[in-house]
PDB file of C-alpha atoms in Angstrom:
ATOM      1  CA  MET M1440    -113.204 -12.578  57.671  1.00 89.00           C
ATOM      2  CA  LEU M1441    -114.646 -11.848  61.138  1.00 97.00           C
ATOM      3  CA  GLU M1442    -116.816 -14.360  62.970  1.00 97.00           C
ATOM      4  CA  LEU M1443    -118.389 -14.130  66.418  1.00 97.00           C
ATOM      5  CA  ALA M1444    -119.813 -17.406  67.712  1.00 97.00           C
ATOM      6  CA  ASP M1445    -122.050 -17.542  70.805  1.00 97.00           C
ATOM      7  CA  LEU M1446    -120.215 -14.609  72.385  1.00 97.00           C
ATOM      8  CA  THR M1447    -121.053 -13.852  76.008  1.00 97.00           C
ATOM      9  CA  VAL M1448    -119.689 -10.878  77.969  1.00 97.00           C
ATOM     10  CA  SER M1449    -120.437  -9.956  81.583  1.00 95.00           C
ATOM     11  CA  TYR M1450    -119.721  -6.879  83.675  1.00 92.00           C
ATOM     12  CA  GLY M1451    -119.706  -8.336  87.174  1.00 89.00           C
ATOM     13  CA  GLN M1452    -123.077  -9.990  87.659  1.00 86.00           C
ATOM     14  CA  ARG M1453    -124.657  -8.224  84.699  1.00 91.00           C
ATOM     15  CA  ARG M1454    -124.742 -10.070  81.376  1.00 93.00           C
ATOM     16  CA  ALA M1455    -124.010  -7.539  78.627  1.00 95.00           C
ATOM     17  CA  LEU M1456    -123.921  -9.995  75.703  1.00 96.00           C
ATOM     18  CA  GLU M1457    -125.443 -13.446  75.551  1.00 95.00           C
ATOM     19  CA  GLY M1458    -124.836 -15.857  72.704  1.00 96.00           C
ATOM     20  CA  VAL M1459    -124.107 -13.211  70.061  1.00 97.00           C
ATOM     21  CA  SER M1460    -123.141 -14.602  66.650  1.00 97.00           C
ATOM     22  CA  LEU M1461    -122.400 -12.534  63.566  1.00 97.00           C
ATOM     23  CA  THR M1462    -120.059 -12.388  60.586  1.00 97.00           C
ATOM     24  CA  VAL M1463    -118.420  -9.663  58.525  1.00 97.00           C
ATOM     25  CA  GLY M1464    -117.193 -10.706  55.094  1.00 96.00           C
ATOM     26  CA  ASP M1465    -114.288  -9.326  53.108  1.00 95.00           C
ATOM     27  CA  GLY M1466    -115.214  -5.896  51.758  1.00 95.00           C
ATOM     28  CA  GLU M1467    -118.612  -5.813  53.459  1.00 96.00           C
ATOM     29  CA  ILE M1468    -120.305  -3.096  55.463  1.00 97.00           C
ATOM     30  CA  VAL M1469    -122.310  -4.652  58.305  1.00 98.00           C
ATOM     31  CA  THR M1470    -124.357  -2.647  60.790  1.00 97.00           C
ATOM     32  CA  LEU M1471    -125.443  -3.277  64.381  1.00 95.00           C
ATOM     33  CA  LEU M1472    -128.719  -1.640  65.369  1.00 92.00           C
ATOM     34  CA  GLY M1473    -130.534  -1.509  68.692  1.00 89.00           C
ATOM     35  CA  ALA M1474    -131.626   0.693  71.550  1.00 86.00           C
ATOM     36  CA  ASN M1475    -129.273   2.152  74.140  1.00 87.00           C
ATOM     37  CA  GLY M1476    -127.829  -0.536  76.390  1.00 89.00           C
ATOM     38  CA  SER M1477    -128.507  -3.351  73.931  1.00 92.00           C
ATOM     39  CA  GLY M1478    -124.849  -4.399  73.724  1.00 94.00           C
ATOM     40  CA  LYS M1479    -123.646  -2.769  70.509  1.00 95.00           C
ATOM     41  CA  SER M1480    -120.624  -0.986  71.967  1.00 95.00           C
ATOM     42  CA  THR M1481    -119.738  -3.997  74.119  1.00 96.00           C
ATOM     43  CA  THR M1482    -119.631  -6.106  70.957  1.00 97.00           C
ATOM     44  CA  LEU M1483    -117.050  -3.782  69.424  1.00 97.00           C
ATOM     45  CA  ARG M1484    -115.061  -3.615  72.658  1.00 96.00           C
ATOM     46  CA  ALA M1485    -114.934  -7.410  72.838  1.00 97.00           C
ATOM     47  CA  ILE M1486    -113.677  -7.641  69.255  1.00 97.00           C
ATOM     48  CA  SER M1487    -110.984  -5.054  70.076  1.00 96.00           C
ATOM     49  CA  GLY M1488    -109.818  -6.960  73.126  1.00 95.00           C
ATOM     50  CA  LEU M1489    -110.904  -4.236  75.539  1.00 95.00           C
ATOM     51  CA  VAL M1490    -113.210  -6.630  77.407  1.00 95.00           C
ATOM     52  CA  ARG M1491    -112.797 -10.390  77.808  1.00 94.00           C
ATOM     53  CA  PRO M1492    -115.593 -12.732  76.738  1.00 95.00           C
ATOM     54  CA  ALA M1493    -116.921 -15.074  79.402  1.00 95.00           C
ATOM     55  CA  ALA M1494    -117.801 -17.616  76.707  1.00 96.00           C
ATOM     56  CA  GLY M1495    -117.856 -18.034  72.950  1.00 96.00           C
ATOM     57  CA  ARG M1496    -115.161 -17.116  70.495  1.00 96.00           C
ATOM     58  CA  ILE M1497    -114.013 -14.436  68.077  1.00 97.00           C
ATOM     59  CA  ARG M1498    -112.277 -15.554  64.883  1.00 97.00           C
ATOM     60  CA  TRP M1499    -110.391 -13.119  62.692  1.00 97.00           C
ATOM     61  CA  ASP M1500    -108.963 -14.259  59.383  1.00 93.00           C
ATOM     62  CA  GLY M1501    -109.213 -17.875  60.510  1.00 92.00           C
ATOM     63  CA  ARG M1502    -107.551 -17.359  63.909  1.00 95.00           C
ATOM     64  CA  ASP M1503    -109.093 -17.330  67.372  1.00 96.00           C
ATOM     65  CA  VAL M1504    -108.329 -13.876  68.786  1.00 95.00           C
ATOM     66  CA  HIS M1505    -110.683 -13.567  71.768  1.00 93.00           C
ATOM     67  CA  ARG M1506    -107.776 -13.986  74.196  1.00 92.00           C
ATOM     68  CA  TRP M1507    -105.360 -11.737  72.339  1.00 95.00           C
ATOM     69  CA  PRO M1508    -104.293  -8.423  73.897  1.00 95.00           C
ATOM     70  CA  ALA M1509    -105.705  -5.285  72.321  1.00 94.00           C
ATOM     71  CA  ASP M1510    -102.426  -4.190  70.705  1.00 92.00           C
ATOM     72  CA  ALA M1511    -102.080  -7.560  68.948  1.00 94.00           C
ATOM     73  CA  ILE M1512    -105.606  -7.219  67.550  1.00 95.00           C
ATOM     74  CA  VAL M1513    -104.768  -3.747  66.238  1.00 94.00           C
ATOM     75  CA  ALA M1514    -101.578  -5.100  64.660  1.00 93.00           C
ATOM     76  CA  ALA M1515    -103.639  -7.857  63.008  1.00 95.00           C
ATOM     77  CA  GLY M1516    -105.615  -5.194  61.116  1.00 95.00           C
ATOM     78  CA  ILE M1517    -108.671  -4.245  63.186  1.00 97.00           C
ATOM     79  CA  GLY M1518    -109.224  -0.524  63.787  1.00 96.00           C
ATOM     80  CA  HIS M1519    -111.763   0.838  66.275  1.00 96.00           C
ATOM     81  CA  VAL M1520    -113.290   4.322  66.423  1.00 95.00           C
ATOM     82  CA  PRO M1521    -115.048   4.437  69.823  1.00 92.00           C
ATOM     83  CA  GLU M1522    -118.224   6.273  70.675  1.00 91.00           C
ATOM     84  CA  GLY M1523    -117.431   9.816  71.780  1.00 82.00           C
ATOM     85  CA  ARG M1524    -114.255   9.925  69.614  1.00 79.00           C
ATOM     86  CA  ASP M1525    -111.822   9.617  72.561  1.00 87.00           C
ATOM     87  CA  VAL M1526    -109.146  11.781  70.999  1.00 93.00           C
ATOM     88  CA  PHE M1527    -106.330  12.903  73.286  1.00 94.00           C
ATOM     89  CA  PRO M1528    -107.387  16.526  73.920  1.00 94.00           C
ATOM     90  CA  GLU M1529    -103.970  17.806  75.042  1.00 95.00           C
ATOM     91  CA  PHE M1530    -102.188  16.215  72.066  1.00 97.00           C
ATOM     92  CA  THR M1531    -101.995  17.980  68.728  1.00 97.00           C
ATOM     93  CA  VAL M1532    -103.699  16.523  65.679  1.00 97.00           C
ATOM     94  CA  LEU M1533    -100.313  15.222  64.527  1.00 97.00           C
ATOM     95  CA  GLU M1534     -99.580  13.620  67.897  1.00 97.00           C
ATOM     96  CA  ASN M1535    -102.975  11.888  67.918  1.00 96.00           C
ATOM     97  CA  LEU M1536    -102.272  10.425  64.490  1.00 97.00           C
ATOM     98  CA  GLN M1537     -98.814   9.314  65.569  1.00 96.00           C
ATOM     99  CA  ALA M1538    -100.361   7.625  68.606  1.00 94.00           C
ATOM    100  CA  GLY M1539    -102.645   5.690  66.263  1.00 94.00           C
ATOM    101  CA  ALA M1540     -99.565   4.426  64.411  1.00 93.00           C
ATOM    102  CA  HIS M1541     -97.942   2.789  67.438  1.00 89.00           C
ATOM    103  CA  THR M1542     -97.880  -0.616  65.713  1.00 88.00           C
ATOM    104  CA  VAL M1543     -96.599   0.817  62.399  1.00 91.00           C
ATOM    105  CA  ALA M1544     -92.951   0.775  61.318  1.00 91.00           C
ATOM    106  CA  ARG M1545     -91.425   4.231  61.763  1.00 93.00           C
ATOM    107  CA  HIS M1546     -90.422   4.629  58.126  1.00 95.00           C
ATOM    108  CA  GLU M1547     -94.043   4.051  57.003  1.00 95.00           C
ATOM    109  CA  ILE M1548     -95.599   6.742  59.189  1.00 95.00           C
ATOM    110  CA  PRO M1549     -94.971   9.816  56.929  1.00 96.00           C
ATOM    111  CA  ALA M1550     -96.857   8.227  54.014  1.00 96.00           C
ATOM    112  CA  ARG M1551     -99.752   7.313  56.276  1.00 96.00           C
ATOM    113  CA  LEU M1552     -99.916  10.839  57.650  1.00 97.00           C
ATOM    114  CA  GLU M1553    -100.138  12.193  54.118  1.00 96.00           C
ATOM    115  CA  ALA M1554    -102.930   9.717  53.350  1.00 96.00           C
ATOM    116  CA  ALA M1555    -104.830  10.966  56.423  1.00 96.00           C
ATOM    117  CA  TYR M1556    -104.424  14.574  55.292  1.00 96.00           C
ATOM    118  CA  ARG M1557    -105.655  13.719  51.795  1.00 95.00           C
ATOM    119  CA  LEU M1558    -108.769  12.091  53.249  1.00 94.00           C
ATOM    120  CA  PHE M1559    -109.367  14.964  55.682  1.00 95.00           C
ATOM    121  CA  PRO M1560    -107.583  18.113  54.411  1.00 95.00           C
ATOM    122  CA  ILE M1561    -108.695  20.110  57.475  1.00 95.00           C
ATOM    123  CA  LEU M1562    -106.523  17.862  59.647  1.00 96.00           C
ATOM    124  CA  GLY M1563    -103.480  18.771  57.586  1.00 96.00           C
ATOM    125  CA  GLU M1564    -104.255  22.454  58.048  1.00 96.00           C
ATOM    126  CA  ARG M1565    -104.595  21.959  61.815  1.00 96.00           C
ATOM    127  CA  ARG M1566    -101.900  19.397  62.441  1.00 96.00           C
ATOM    128  CA  ARG M1567    -100.241  21.589  65.109  1.00 97.00           C
ATOM    129  CA  GLN M1568    -103.530  22.419  66.858  1.00 97.00           C
ATOM    130  CA  ARG M1569    -104.575  20.706  70.081  1.00 97.00           C
ATOM    131  CA  ALA M1570    -107.302  18.157  69.479  1.00 96.00           C
ATOM    132  CA  GLY M1571    -109.387  19.469  72.374  1.00 95.00           C
ATOM    133  CA  THR M1572    -109.907  22.752  70.524  1.00 96.00           C
ATOM    134  CA  LEU M1573    -111.330  21.114  67.391  1.00 95.00           C
ATOM    135  CA  SER M1574    -115.045  21.071  66.624  1.00 92.00           C
ATOM    136  CA  GLY M1575    -117.021  17.873  67.185  1.00 90.00           C
ATOM    137  CA  GLY M1576    -116.976  17.089  63.487  1.00 91.00           C
ATOM    138  CA  GLU M1577    -113.241  17.663  63.232  1.00 94.00           C
ATOM    139  CA  GLN M1578    -112.643  15.429  66.257  1.00 94.00           C
ATOM    140  CA  GLN M1579    -114.670  12.686  64.573  1.00 94.00           C
ATOM    141  CA  MET M1580    -112.538  13.046  61.451  1.00 94.00           C
ATOM    142  CA  LEU M1581    -109.434  12.820  63.621  1.00 96.00           C
ATOM    143  CA  ALA M1582    -110.702   9.695  65.390  1.00 96.00           C
ATOM    144  CA  ILE M1583    -111.361   7.998  62.038  1.00 96.00           C
ATOM    145  CA  ALA M1584    -108.011   9.097  60.611  1.00 96.00           C
ATOM    146  CA  ARG M1585    -106.214   7.833  63.733  1.00 96.00           C
ATOM    147  CA  ALA M1586    -107.813   4.383  63.338  1.00 96.00           C
ATOM    148  CA  LEU M1587    -106.830   4.340  59.658  1.00 96.00           C
ATOM    149  CA  MET M1588    -103.144   4.877  60.467  1.00 96.00           C
ATOM    150  CA  ILE M1589    -102.717   1.100  60.801  1.00 95.00           C
ATOM    151  CA  ARG M1590    -104.315   0.568  57.356  1.00 95.00           C
ATOM    152  CA  PRO M1591    -106.920  -1.765  58.850  1.00 96.00           C
ATOM    153  CA  ARG M1592    -108.674  -4.498  56.930  1.00 96.00           C
ATOM    154  CA  LEU M1593    -111.673  -4.015  59.244  1.00 98.00           C
ATOM    155  CA  LEU M1594    -112.750  -0.619  60.590  1.00 97.00           C
ATOM    156  CA  MET M1595    -115.254  -0.571  63.460  1.00 97.00           C
ATOM    157  CA  LEU M1596    -117.167   2.674  63.929  1.00 97.00           C
ATOM    158  CA  ASP M1597    -119.247   3.359  67.046  1.00 95.00           C
ATOM    159  CA  GLU M1598    -121.891   6.071  66.499  1.00 93.00           C
ATOM    160  CA  PRO M1599    -119.861   8.183  64.029  1.00 92.00           C
ATOM    161  CA  SER M1600    -122.750  10.599  63.387  1.00 89.00           C
ATOM    162  CA  LEU M1601    -123.560  11.218  67.060  1.00 87.00           C
ATOM    163  CA  GLY M1602    -123.920  14.926  67.820  1.00 83.00           C
ATOM    164  CA  LEU M1603    -122.977  16.088  64.325  1.00 86.00           C
ATOM    165  CA  ALA M1604    -124.805  18.594  62.156  1.00 86.00           C
ATOM    166  CA  PRO M1605    -126.603  17.108  59.118  1.00 87.00           C
ATOM    167  CA  ARG M1606    -123.986  18.466  56.699  1.00 87.00           C
ATOM    168  CA  LEU M1607    -121.180  16.787  58.628  1.00 88.00           C
ATOM    169  CA  VAL M1608    -123.173  13.552  58.850  1.00 89.00           C
ATOM    170  CA  GLN M1609    -123.266  13.468  55.054  1.00 90.00           C
ATOM    171  CA  GLU M1610    -119.508  14.075  54.918  1.00 90.00           C
ATOM    172  CA  ILE M1611    -118.865  11.179  57.295  1.00 91.00           C
ATOM    173  CA  LEU M1612    -121.221   9.014  55.226  1.00 92.00           C
ATOM    174  CA  ALA M1613    -119.209   9.771  52.100  1.00 93.00           C
ATOM    175  CA  VAL M1614    -115.944   9.011  53.904  1.00 94.00           C
ATOM    176  CA  ILE M1615    -117.226   5.604  55.047  1.00 95.00           C
ATOM    177  CA  ARG M1616    -118.218   4.770  51.482  1.00 95.00           C
ATOM    178  CA  ARG M1617    -114.802   5.875  50.236  1.00 95.00           C
ATOM    179  CA  ILE M1618    -112.965   3.801  52.850  1.00 95.00           C
ATOM    180  CA  ASN M1619    -115.041   0.743  51.967  1.00 96.00           C
ATOM    181  CA  ALA M1620    -114.482   1.289  48.236  1.00 96.00           C
ATOM    182  CA  GLU M1621    -110.747   0.972  48.935  1.00 94.00           C
ATOM    183  CA  GLY M1622    -111.329  -2.569  50.224  1.00 94.00           C
ATOM    184  CA  VAL M1623    -111.772  -1.994  53.965  1.00 97.00           C
ATOM    185  CA  SER M1624    -114.575  -3.923  55.645  1.00 97.00           C
ATOM    186  CA  VAL M1625    -116.722  -1.880  58.046  1.00 98.00           C
ATOM    187  CA  LEU M1626    -118.646  -2.861  61.165  1.00 98.00           C
ATOM    188  CA  LEU M1627    -120.905   0.086  61.940  1.00 97.00           C
ATOM    189  CA  VAL M1628    -122.826   0.893  65.115  1.00 95.00           C
ATOM    190  CA  GLU M1629    -125.146   3.778  64.347  1.00 89.00           C
ATOM    191  CA  GLN M1630    -128.162   5.402  65.996  1.00 83.00           C
ATOM    192  CA  ASN M1631    -129.341   6.654  62.619  1.00 85.00           C
ATOM    193  CA  ALA M1632    -130.787   3.406  61.287  1.00 88.00           C
ATOM    194  CA  GLN M1633    -131.809   4.963  57.978  1.00 87.00           C
ATOM    195  CA  MET M1634    -128.227   5.986  57.313  1.00 89.00           C
ATOM    196  CA  ALA M1635    -126.791   2.682  58.516  1.00 92.00           C
ATOM    197  CA  LEU M1636    -129.041   0.577  56.292  1.00 93.00           C
ATOM    198  CA  SER M1637    -128.328   2.817  53.310  1.00 92.00           C
ATOM    199  CA  LEU M1638    -124.641   1.929  53.709  1.00 94.00           C
ATOM    200  CA  ALA M1639    -124.714  -1.674  54.869  1.00 95.00           C
ATOM    201  CA  ARG M1640    -125.086  -4.944  53.031  1.00 95.00           C
ATOM    202  CA  HIS M1641    -126.218  -6.836  56.128  1.00 96.00           C
ATOM    203  CA  GLY M1642    -127.589  -5.848  59.526  1.00 95.00           C
ATOM    204  CA  TYR M1643    -128.117  -7.273  62.999  1.00 95.00           C
ATOM    205  CA  ILE M1644    -130.513  -6.000  65.655  1.00 93.00           C
ATOM    206  CA  LEU M1645    -129.502  -6.383  69.296  1.00 93.00           C
ATOM    207  CA  GLU M1646    -131.765  -6.192  72.331  1.00 90.00           C
ATOM    208  CA  ASN M1647    -130.663  -6.972  75.882  1.00 91.00           C
ATOM    209  CA  GLY M1648    -127.392  -8.385  74.644  1.00 95.00           C
ATOM    210  CA  LYS M1649    -128.954 -10.824  72.178  1.00 95.00           C
ATOM    211  CA  VAL M1650    -129.251 -10.835  68.386  1.00 94.00           C
ATOM    212  CA  VAL M1651    -132.987 -10.796  67.845  1.00 91.00           C
ATOM    213  CA  LEU M1652    -133.094 -10.270  64.090  1.00 90.00           C
ATOM    214  CA  ASP M1653    -130.692 -10.198  61.160  1.00 93.00           C
ATOM    215  CA  GLY M1654    -130.900 -10.005  57.411  1.00 94.00           C
ATOM    216  CA  THR M1655    -129.750  -8.095  54.393  1.00 95.00           C
ATOM    217  CA  ALA M1656    -130.114  -4.338  54.614  1.00 94.00           C
ATOM    218  CA  ALA M1657    -132.835  -4.514  51.964  1.00 92.00           C
ATOM    219  CA  GLU M1658    -134.757  -7.111  53.980  1.00 92.00           C
ATOM    220  CA  LEU M1659    -134.529  -5.068  57.157  1.00 92.00           C
ATOM    221  CA  ARG M1660    -135.599  -1.872  55.392  1.00 89.00           C
ATOM    222  CA  GLU M1661    -138.730  -3.645  54.098  1.00 87.00           C
ATOM    223  CA  ASP M1662    -139.621  -5.446  57.339  1.00 85.00           C
ATOM    224  CA  PRO M1663    -142.751  -3.652  58.638  1.00 81.00           C
ATOM    225  CA  ASP M1664    -141.774  -4.044  62.290  1.00 76.00           C
ATOM    226  CA  VAL M1665    -138.259  -2.764  61.698  1.00 82.00           C
ATOM    227  CA  ARG M1666    -139.663   0.140  59.727  1.00 79.00           C
ATOM    228  CA  GLU M1667    -141.989   1.041  62.587  1.00 77.00           C
ATOM    229  CA  PHE M1668    -139.667   0.609  65.543  1.00 72.00           C
ATOM    230  CA  TYR M1669    -136.146   1.147  64.207  1.00 73.00           C
ATOM    231  CA  LEU M1670    -136.099   3.229  61.054  1.00 68.00           C
ATOM    232  CA  GLY M1671    -137.526   6.127  63.055  1.00 57.00           C
ATOM    233  CA  MET M1672    -134.708   5.929  65.574  1.00 42.00           C
ATOM    234  CA  GLY M1673    -132.353   8.429  63.959  1.00 40.00           C
ATOM    235  CA  GLY M1674    -132.360  11.416  66.283  1.00 40.00           C
ATOM    236  CA  ALA M1675    -135.731  10.715  67.910  1.00 40.00           C
ATOM    237  CA  GLY M1676    -134.889   7.078  68.547  1.00 41.00           C
ATOM    238  CA  ARG M1677    -133.806   7.575  72.123  1.00 39.00           C
ATOM    239  CA  LYS M1678    -137.298   8.812  72.939  1.00 38.00           C
ATOM    240  CA  ASN M1679    -138.783   5.592  71.542  1.00 45.00           C
ATOM    241  CA  TYR M1680    -136.727   3.248  73.733  1.00 44.00           C
ATOM    242  CA  ARG M1681    -139.699   2.068  75.859  1.00 48.00           C
ATOM    243  CA  ASP M1682    -141.770   1.475  72.750  1.00 52.00           C
ATOM    244  CA  VAL M1683    -138.973  -0.668  71.309  1.00 50.00           C
ATOM    245  CA  LYS M1684    -138.730  -2.686  74.520  1.00 51.00           C
ATOM    246  CA  ARG M1685    -142.494  -3.293  74.558  1.00 53.00           C
ATOM    247  CA  TYR M1686    -142.350  -4.339  70.921  1.00 52.00           C
ATOM    248  CA  ALA M1687    -139.420  -6.709  71.538  1.00 52.00           C
ATOM    249  CA  ARG M1688    -141.278  -8.414  74.373  1.00 52.00           C
ATOM    250  CA  ARG M1689    -144.366  -8.758  72.209  1.00 52.00           C
ATOM    251  CA  LYS M1690    -142.230 -10.463  69.560  1.00 52.00           C
ATOM    252  CA  ARG M1691    -140.807 -12.762  72.299  1.00 48.00           C
ATOM    253  CA  TRP M1692    -137.315 -11.361  71.691  1.00 48.00           C
ATOM    254  CA  LEU M1693    -136.969 -10.533  75.387  1.00 44.00           C
ATOM    255  CA  SER M1694    -137.980 -12.529  78.408  1.00 42.00           C
TER     256      SER M1694
END
């Protein structure tokens, strides 16, 4: 369904991704794990057409899309929930959802709004409220609902649990499972590796812009090195960044 082959992305002279290859199958949940700055968000931005690859290709549903504009990629069925939510704070909840439907035929929008309100009833209650006044958890719900307005076949989520209370994290977890159960593939970037691997079928670990390890979620959960250096990264993971880098060098993952 989605295939990245030897993808390379640079910001000026800095190489953000180098030779990244991965696949997401129809109906799968796939997770990207790694320390801060490893290239996870850049991978999603490249798929969305927000940054141009310097080399390699991105194939979606059998078509090369790495040179497509971002709006064409959205129209082709790829939704993206960025890190930090990026809702429009001065827009109401309703206006944010309408903005997410910019590639949708006008007559289809009311039904999609109702679907968003069924998934997140609080958004229906607050549809006239400015998004900037919502709580962090409500803004995350809004960001997900906005991406779902196009009825994507692939939903990419960048750190959906970041900054949320444990109760809200569990709610978001349940929503991701529900979305996937309805046939939507998910590509998940998540600091909470325990949560990510509980959801995913397959996982990839990035370090310094390179895929250094991949396998089924079960394989990664049982790998002793992954257990030591990544499964403790939920919450406290940012404090372990130097340990992860030392470990990656020891494993010859980094030069």
